[in-house]
C-alpha positions as a printed Julia matrix, in Angstrom:
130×3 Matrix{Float64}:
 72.61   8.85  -59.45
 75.77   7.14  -60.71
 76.97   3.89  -59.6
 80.63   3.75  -58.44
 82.85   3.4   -61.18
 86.36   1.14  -61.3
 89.35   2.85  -63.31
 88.55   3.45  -66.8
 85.56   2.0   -66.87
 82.48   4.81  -68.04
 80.3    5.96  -65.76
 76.51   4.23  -65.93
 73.31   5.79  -64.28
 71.12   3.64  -62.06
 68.71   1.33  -63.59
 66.1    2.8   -61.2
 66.9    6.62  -61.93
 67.12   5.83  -65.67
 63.8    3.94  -65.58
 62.23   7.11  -63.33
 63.31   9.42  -65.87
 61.85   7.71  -68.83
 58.66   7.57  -66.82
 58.73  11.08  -65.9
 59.49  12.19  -69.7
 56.86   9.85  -71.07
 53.93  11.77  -68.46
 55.41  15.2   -69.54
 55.22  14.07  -73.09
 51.19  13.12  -73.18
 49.94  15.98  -70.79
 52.14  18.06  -73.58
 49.84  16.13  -76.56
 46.85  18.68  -76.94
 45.24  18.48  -73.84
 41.83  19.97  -74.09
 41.24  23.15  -71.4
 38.58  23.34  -69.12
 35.55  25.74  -70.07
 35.21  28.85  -67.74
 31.79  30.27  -67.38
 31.73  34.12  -68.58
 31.48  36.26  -65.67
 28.42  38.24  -66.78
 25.65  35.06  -66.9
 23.91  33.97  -63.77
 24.79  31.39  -61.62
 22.52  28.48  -62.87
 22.37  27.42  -59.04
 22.85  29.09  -55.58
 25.7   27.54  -53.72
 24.02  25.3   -50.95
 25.71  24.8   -47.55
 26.92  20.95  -46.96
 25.08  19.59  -44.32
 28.02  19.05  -41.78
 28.55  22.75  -42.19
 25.04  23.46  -41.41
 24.78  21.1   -38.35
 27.19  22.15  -35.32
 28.31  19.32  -33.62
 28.69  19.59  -29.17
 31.37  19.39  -27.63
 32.53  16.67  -25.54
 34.74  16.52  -22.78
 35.2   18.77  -19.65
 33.5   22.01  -19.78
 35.72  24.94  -19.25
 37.14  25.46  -15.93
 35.38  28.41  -13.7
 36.69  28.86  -10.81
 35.43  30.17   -7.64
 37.39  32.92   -6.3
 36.43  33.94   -2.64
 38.09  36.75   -0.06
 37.52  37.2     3.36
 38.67  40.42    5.65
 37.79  41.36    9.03
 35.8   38.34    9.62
 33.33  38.92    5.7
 33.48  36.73    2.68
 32.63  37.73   -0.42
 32.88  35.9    -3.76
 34.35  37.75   -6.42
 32.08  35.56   -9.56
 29.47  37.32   -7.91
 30.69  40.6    -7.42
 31.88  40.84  -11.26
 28.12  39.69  -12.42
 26.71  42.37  -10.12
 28.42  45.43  -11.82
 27.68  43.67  -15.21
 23.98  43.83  -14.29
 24.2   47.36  -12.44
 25.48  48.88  -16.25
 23.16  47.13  -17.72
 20.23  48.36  -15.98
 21.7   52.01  -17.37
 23.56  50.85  -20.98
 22.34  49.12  -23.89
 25.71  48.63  -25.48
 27.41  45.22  -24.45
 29.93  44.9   -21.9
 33.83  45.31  -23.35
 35.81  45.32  -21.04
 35.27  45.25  -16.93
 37.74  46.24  -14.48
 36.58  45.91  -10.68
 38.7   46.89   -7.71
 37.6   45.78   -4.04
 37.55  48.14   -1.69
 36.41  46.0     1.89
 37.85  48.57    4.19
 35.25  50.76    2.83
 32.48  47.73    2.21
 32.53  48.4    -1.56
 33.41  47.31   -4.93
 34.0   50.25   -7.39
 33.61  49.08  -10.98
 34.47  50.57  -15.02
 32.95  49.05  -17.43
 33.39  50.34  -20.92
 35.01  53.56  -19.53
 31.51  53.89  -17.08
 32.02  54.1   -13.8
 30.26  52.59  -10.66
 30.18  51.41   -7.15
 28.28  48.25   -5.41
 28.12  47.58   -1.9
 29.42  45.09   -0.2
């Protein structure tokens, strides 16, 4: 950075960018001076000690805070109620009784005209009564 210069006059740098770029030389200048490198352990000898966990890595702290929001889904025809929650861990549980794999994916449709709930879970079909 230059100051402003009158007519004629030479241009000058600024004190403070002249003094940073001394600095700046002087650090490059002694990391330059035969720095010593750091020693790499060879590849092929055994790890003098297994790696240990840290303990805050080890210990998983709880949450705090709301839990997550569930909500309560409910539908009533021709004068029934039935809540859904309940309906979607009912076909869970009726492939489960069949199927050892986990559950994947879950679709349910409702059916209350015909007083059932037809389920496919992991490409398996089913059907609960209402």
């Amino acid at each position: 950075m230059f100051l402003p210069r009158s007519p004629g006059a030479a241009a000058v740098p600024h004190k403070k960018t002249k003094e940073r770029w001394m600095e700046m030389s002087a650090k490059k200048a002694a990391a330059s001076v035969d720095t010593p490198l750091p020693e790499v352990p060879a590849q092929d000898a055994p790890a003098s000690e297994p790696k240990r966990k840290t303990q805050k890595s080890a210990k998983s702290t709880p949450r705090r805070g709301r839990p997550p929001l569930s909500p309560e889904i409910y539908i009533e025809t021709g004068g029934h109620q039935y809540n859904v929650t309940d309906i979607v861990e009912r076909a869970k549980a009726d492939y489960r009784l069949t199927h050892k794999v986990g559950v994947q994916s879950c679709k349910i449709y409702i059916k209350p005209e015909d007083g059932a709930a037809y389920y496919v879970v992991n490409k398996v079909e089913g059907k609960l009564d209402l």
